[in-house]
């Protein structure tokens, strides 16, 4: 359910998160749970996208950085 555009954006953001934040808690969770099998990875990325959206919401609301994430100085 929800906006198709937002869902696809969150899935793409999930793949980017795995690529650029490989040591974060969310990335470790994904690899431990869905590391094997192409079909399971596609299902898992949707779960990661949901968890990532919640983590980003917490960052915006309370300033809590997702565990293990590395922020770049701007």
Coordinates of N, CA and C in Angstrom, one line a residue, residues 21-55:
X21 N 26.8 2.1 3.2 CA 26.8 1.9 4.7 C 26.9 0.4 5.1
X22 N 27.9 -0.2 4.6 CA 28.0 -1.7 4.8 C 28.2 -2.1 6.2
X23 N 28.7 -1.3 7.1 CA 28.9 -1.7 8.5 C 27.8 -1.2 9.4
X24 N 26.7 -0.7 8.9 CA 25.6 -0.2 9.8 C 24.9 -1.5 10.3
X25 N 24.1 -1.2 11.4 CA 23.3 -2.3 12.0 C 22.3 -2.8 11.0
X26 N 21.7 -1.9 10.2 CA 20.7 -2.3 9.2 C 21.3 -3.2 8.1
X27 N 22.5 -2.8 7.7 CA 23.1 -3.6 6.6 C 23.5 -5.0 7.1
X28 N 24.0 -5.0 8.4 CA 24.4 -6.3 8.9 C 23.1 -7.2 9.1
X29 N 22.0 -6.6 9.5 CA 20.8 -7.4 9.7 C 20.4 -7.9 8.3
X30 N 20.4 -7.1 7.3 CA 20.0 -7.6 6.0 C 20.9 -8.8 5.5
X31 N 22.2 -8.6 5.6 CA 23.1 -9.7 5.1 C 22.9 -11.0 6.0
X32 N 22.7 -10.8 7.2 CA 22.6 -12.1 8.1 C 21.2 -12.8 7.8
X33 N 20.2 -12.0 7.4 CA 18.9 -12.6 7.2 C 18.6 -13.0 5.8
X34 N 19.1 -12.2 4.8 CA 18.8 -12.4 3.4 C 20.0 -12.5 2.5
X35 N 21.2 -12.9 3.1 CA 22.4 -12.9 2.3 C 22.5 -13.9 1.2
X36 N 21.7 -15.0 1.3 CA 21.8 -16.0 0.3 C 20.5 -16.1 -0.5
X37 N 20.6 -16.2 -1.8 CA 19.4 -16.3 -2.7 C 18.9 -15.0 -3.2
X38 N 18.8 -15.0 -4.5 CA 18.4 -13.8 -5.2 C 16.9 -13.4 -4.9
X39 N 16.0 -14.4 -4.8 CA 14.6 -14.1 -4.6 C 14.5 -13.5 -3.1
X40 N 15.2 -14.1 -2.2 CA 15.0 -13.7 -0.8 C 15.6 -12.3 -0.6
X41 N 16.6 -11.9 -1.4 CA 17.2 -10.6 -1.3 C 16.2 -9.5 -1.8
X42 N 15.4 -9.9 -2.8 CA 14.4 -8.9 -3.3 C 13.3 -8.7 -2.3
X43 N 13.0 -9.8 -1.6 CA 12.0 -9.6 -0.5 C 12.6 -8.9 0.6
X44 N 13.8 -9.2 0.9 CA 14.5 -8.5 2.1 C 14.7 -7.1 1.9
X45 N 14.9 -6.6 0.6 CA 15.2 -5.2 0.4 C 14.0 -4.4 0.8
X46 N 12.8 -4.9 0.6 CA 11.5 -4.2 1.0 C 11.5 -4.1 2.5
X47 N 11.9 -5.1 3.2 CA 11.9 -5.1 4.7 C 12.9 -4.0 5.1
X48 N 14.1 -4.1 4.5 CA 15.1 -3.1 4.8 C 14.7 -1.7 4.5
X49 N 14.0 -1.5 3.4 CA 13.5 -0.1 3.0 C 12.5 0.4 4.1
X50 N 11.7 -0.5 4.6 CA 10.7 -0.1 5.7 C 11.5 0.3 7.0
X51 N 12.5 -0.5 7.4 CA 13.3 -0.2 8.5 C 14.1 1.0 8.4
X52 N 14.6 1.2 7.2 CA 15.4 2.4 6.9 C 14.5 3.7 6.9
X53 N 13.3 3.6 6.4 CA 12.3 4.7 6.5 C 12.1 5.1 7.9
X54 N 11.9 4.1 8.8 CA 11.6 4.4 10.2 C 12.9 5.0 10.8
X55 N 14.1 4.5 10.5 CA 15.3 5.0 11.0 C 15.5 6.5 10.6

